MMTF fields as JSON, N, C-alpha, C and O atoms, coordinates in Angstrom:
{
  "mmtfVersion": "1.0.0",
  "mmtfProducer": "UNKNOWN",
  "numBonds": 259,
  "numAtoms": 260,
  "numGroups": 65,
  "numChains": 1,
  "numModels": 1,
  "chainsPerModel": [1],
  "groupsPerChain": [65],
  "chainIdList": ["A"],
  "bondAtomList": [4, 2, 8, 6, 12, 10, 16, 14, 20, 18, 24, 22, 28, 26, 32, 30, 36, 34, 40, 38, 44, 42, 48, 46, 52, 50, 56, 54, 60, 58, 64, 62, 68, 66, 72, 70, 76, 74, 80, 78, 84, 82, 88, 86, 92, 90, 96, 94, 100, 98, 104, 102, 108, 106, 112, 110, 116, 114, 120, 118, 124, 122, 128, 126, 132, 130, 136, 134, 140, 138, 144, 142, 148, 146, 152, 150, 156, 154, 160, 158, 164, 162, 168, 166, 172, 170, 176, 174, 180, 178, 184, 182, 188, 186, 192, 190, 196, 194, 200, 198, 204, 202, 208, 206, 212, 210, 216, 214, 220, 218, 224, 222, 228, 226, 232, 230, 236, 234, 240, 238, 244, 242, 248, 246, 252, 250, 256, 254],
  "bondOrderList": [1, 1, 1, 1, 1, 1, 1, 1, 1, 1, 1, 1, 1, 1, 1, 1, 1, 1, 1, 1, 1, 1, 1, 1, 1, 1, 1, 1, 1, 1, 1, 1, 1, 1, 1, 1, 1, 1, 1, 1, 1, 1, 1, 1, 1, 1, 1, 1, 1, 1, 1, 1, 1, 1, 1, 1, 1, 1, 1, 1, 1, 1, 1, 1],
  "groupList": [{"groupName": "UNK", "atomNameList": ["N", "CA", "C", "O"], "elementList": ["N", "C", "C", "O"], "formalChargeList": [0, 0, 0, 0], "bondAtomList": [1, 0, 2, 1, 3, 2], "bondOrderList": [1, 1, 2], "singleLetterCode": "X", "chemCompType": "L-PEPTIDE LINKING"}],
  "groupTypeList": [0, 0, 0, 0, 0, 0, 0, 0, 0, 0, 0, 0, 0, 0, 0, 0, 0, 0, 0, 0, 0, 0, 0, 0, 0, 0, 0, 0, 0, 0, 0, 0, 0, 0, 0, 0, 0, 0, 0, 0, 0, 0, 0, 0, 0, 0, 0, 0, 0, 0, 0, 0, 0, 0, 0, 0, 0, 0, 0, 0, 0, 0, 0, 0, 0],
  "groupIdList": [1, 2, 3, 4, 5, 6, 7, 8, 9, 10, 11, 12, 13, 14, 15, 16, 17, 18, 19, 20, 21, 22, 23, 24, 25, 26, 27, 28, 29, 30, 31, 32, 33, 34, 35, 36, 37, 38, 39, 40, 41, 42, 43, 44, 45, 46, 47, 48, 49, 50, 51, 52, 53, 54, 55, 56, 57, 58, 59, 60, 61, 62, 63, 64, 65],
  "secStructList": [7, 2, 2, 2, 2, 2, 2, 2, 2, 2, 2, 2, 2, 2, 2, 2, 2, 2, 2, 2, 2, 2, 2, 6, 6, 1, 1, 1, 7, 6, 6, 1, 7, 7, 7, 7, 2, 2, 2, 2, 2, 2, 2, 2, 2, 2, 2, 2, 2, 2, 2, 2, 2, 2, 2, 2, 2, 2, 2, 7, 7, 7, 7, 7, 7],
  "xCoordList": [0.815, 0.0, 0.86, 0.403, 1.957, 2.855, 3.654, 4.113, 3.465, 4.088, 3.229, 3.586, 1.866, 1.055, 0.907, 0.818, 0.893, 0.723, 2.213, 2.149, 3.256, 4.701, 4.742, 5.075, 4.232, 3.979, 2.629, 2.71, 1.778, 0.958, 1.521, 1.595, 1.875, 2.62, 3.725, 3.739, 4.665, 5.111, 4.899, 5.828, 3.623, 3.277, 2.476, 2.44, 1.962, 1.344, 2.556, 2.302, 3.652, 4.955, 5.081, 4.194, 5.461, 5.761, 4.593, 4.884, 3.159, 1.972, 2.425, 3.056, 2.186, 2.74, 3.769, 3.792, 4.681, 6.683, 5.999, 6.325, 5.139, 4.769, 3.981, 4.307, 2.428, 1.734, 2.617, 2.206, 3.581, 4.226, 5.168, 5.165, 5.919, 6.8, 5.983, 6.547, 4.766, 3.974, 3.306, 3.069, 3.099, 2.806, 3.586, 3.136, 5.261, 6.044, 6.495, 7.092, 6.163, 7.066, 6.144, 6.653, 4.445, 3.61, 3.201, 2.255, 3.896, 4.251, 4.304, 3.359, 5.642, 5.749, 4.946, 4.588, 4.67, 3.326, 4.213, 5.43, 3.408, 3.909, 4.518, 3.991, 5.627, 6.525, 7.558, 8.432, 7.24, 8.438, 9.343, 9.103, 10.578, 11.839, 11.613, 11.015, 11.966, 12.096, 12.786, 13.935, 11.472, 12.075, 12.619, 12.058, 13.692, 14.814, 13.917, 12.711, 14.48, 13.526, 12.7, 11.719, 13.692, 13.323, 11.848, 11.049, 11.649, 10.586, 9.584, 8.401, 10.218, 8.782, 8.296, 7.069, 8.887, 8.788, 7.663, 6.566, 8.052, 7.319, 5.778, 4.74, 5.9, 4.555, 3.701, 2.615, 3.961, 3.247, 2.832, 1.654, 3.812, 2.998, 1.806, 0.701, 2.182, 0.89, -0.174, -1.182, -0.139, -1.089, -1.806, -2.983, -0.833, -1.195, -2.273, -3.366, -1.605, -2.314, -3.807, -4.758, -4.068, -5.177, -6.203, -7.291, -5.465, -6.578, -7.009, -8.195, -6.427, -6.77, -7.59, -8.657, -7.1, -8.078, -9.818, -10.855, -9.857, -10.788, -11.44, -12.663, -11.045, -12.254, -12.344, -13.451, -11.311, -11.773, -13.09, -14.03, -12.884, -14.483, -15.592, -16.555, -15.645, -16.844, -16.949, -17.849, -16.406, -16.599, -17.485, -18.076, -17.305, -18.033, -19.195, -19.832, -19.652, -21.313, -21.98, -21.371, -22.911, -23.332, -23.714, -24.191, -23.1, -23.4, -24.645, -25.518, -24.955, -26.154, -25.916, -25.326, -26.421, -26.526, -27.67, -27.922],
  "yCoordList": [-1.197, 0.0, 1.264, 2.29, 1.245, 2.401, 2.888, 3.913, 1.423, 1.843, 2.895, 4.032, 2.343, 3.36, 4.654, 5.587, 4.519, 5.991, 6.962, 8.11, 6.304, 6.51, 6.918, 7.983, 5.562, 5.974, 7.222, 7.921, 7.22, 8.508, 9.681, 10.424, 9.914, 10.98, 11.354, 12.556, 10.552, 10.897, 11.015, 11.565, 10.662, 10.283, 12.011, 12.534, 12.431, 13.468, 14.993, 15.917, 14.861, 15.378, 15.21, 15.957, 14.859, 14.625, 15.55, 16.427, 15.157, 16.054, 17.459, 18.139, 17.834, 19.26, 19.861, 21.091, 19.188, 19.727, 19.934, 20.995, 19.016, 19.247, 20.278, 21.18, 20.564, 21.308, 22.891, 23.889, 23.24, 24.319, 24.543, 25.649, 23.396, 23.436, 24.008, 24.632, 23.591, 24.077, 25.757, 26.453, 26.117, 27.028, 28.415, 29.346, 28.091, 28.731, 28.881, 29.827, 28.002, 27.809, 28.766, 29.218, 28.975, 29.287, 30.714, 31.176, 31.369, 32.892, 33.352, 33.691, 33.212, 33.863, 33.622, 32.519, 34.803, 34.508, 33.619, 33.501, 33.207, 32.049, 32.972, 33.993, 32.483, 33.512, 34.529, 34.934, 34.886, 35.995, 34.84, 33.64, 35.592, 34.902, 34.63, 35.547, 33.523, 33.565, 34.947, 35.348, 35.341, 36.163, 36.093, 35.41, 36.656, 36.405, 36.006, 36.235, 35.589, 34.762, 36.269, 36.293, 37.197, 38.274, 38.883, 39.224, 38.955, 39.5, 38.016, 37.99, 37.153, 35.897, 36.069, 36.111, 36.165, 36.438, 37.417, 37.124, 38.739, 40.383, 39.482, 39.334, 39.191, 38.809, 37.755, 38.229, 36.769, 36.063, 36.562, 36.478, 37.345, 38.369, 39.268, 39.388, 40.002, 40.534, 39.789, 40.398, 38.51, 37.662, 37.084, 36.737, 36.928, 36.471, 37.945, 37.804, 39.402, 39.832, 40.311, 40.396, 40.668, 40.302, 39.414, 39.709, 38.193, 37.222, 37.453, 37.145, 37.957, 38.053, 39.504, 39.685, 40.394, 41.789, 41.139, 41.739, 39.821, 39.918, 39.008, 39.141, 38.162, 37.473, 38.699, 39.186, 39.211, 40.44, 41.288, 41.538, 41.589, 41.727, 41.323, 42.015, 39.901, 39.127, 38.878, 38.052, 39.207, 38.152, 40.194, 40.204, 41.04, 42.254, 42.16, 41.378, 42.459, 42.545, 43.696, 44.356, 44.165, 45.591, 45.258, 44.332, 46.778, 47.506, 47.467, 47.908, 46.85, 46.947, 47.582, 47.181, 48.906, 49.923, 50.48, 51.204],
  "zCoordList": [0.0, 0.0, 0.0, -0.504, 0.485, 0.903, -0.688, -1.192, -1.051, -2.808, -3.265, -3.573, -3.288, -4.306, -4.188, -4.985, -2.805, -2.189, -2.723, -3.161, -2.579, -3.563, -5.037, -5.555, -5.658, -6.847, -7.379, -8.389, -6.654, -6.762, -6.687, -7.666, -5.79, -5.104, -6.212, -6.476, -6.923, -8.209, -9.136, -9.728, -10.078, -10.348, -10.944, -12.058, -9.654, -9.356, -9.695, -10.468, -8.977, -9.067, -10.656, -11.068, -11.336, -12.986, -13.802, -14.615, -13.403, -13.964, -13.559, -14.369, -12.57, -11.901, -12.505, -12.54, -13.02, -13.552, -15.29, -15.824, -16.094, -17.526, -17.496, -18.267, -16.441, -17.016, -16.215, -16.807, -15.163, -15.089, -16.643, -17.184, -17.231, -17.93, -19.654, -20.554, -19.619, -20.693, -20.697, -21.684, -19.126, -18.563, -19.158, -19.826, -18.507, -19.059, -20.588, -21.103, -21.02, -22.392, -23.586, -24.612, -23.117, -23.432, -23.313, -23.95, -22.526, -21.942, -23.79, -24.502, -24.121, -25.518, -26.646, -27.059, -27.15, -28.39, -29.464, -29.606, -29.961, -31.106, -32.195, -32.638, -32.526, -33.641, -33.431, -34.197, -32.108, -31.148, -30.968, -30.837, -30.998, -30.313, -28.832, -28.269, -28.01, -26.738, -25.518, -25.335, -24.902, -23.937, -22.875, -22.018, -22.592, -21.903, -20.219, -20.123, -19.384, -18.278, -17.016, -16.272, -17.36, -16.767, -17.183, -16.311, -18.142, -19.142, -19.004, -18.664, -19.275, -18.824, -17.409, -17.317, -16.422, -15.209, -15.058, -14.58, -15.549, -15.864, -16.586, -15.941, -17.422, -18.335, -17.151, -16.816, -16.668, -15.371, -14.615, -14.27, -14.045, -12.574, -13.339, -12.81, -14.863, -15.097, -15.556, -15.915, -15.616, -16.227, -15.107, -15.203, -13.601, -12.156, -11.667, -11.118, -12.047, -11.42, -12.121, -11.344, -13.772, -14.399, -13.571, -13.077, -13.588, -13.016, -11.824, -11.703, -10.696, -9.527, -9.767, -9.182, -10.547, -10.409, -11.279, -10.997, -12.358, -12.831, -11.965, -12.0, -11.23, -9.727, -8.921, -8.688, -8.498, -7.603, -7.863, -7.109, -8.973, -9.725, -9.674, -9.342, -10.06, -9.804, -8.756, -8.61, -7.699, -6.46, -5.468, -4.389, -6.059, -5.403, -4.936, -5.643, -4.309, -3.333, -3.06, -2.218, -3.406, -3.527, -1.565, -0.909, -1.258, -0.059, 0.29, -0.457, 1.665, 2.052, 2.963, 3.966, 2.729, 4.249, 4.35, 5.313]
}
């Protein structure tokens, strides 16, 4: 039993390392040269913070006072 839980657990680890590794690789628009890791970095945080400002959005509640 202690295997599977092993082999899951890596299993799981390997999924996690492809879909980050696709994540990144996917930053640059198709046809641009690769941007240097600084500038991929820059493009994530604004793509991290987009997403968090567009739930921030939906998630608003009109004032009941």
């Amino acid at each position: 039993m202690r295997m599977f839980g092993l082999v899951g657990l890596l299993l799981a680890l390997v999924i996690a390392g492809v879909v980050a590794k696709k994540q990144l690789t996917s930053v640059a628009a198709p046809g641009e040269a690769p941007a240097d890791p600084r500038t991929q970095v820059q493009q994530v945080q604004k793509q991290v913070n987009e997403a968090l400002d567009a739930a921030a959005q939906a998630r608003k509640m009109p004032d009941d006072n």
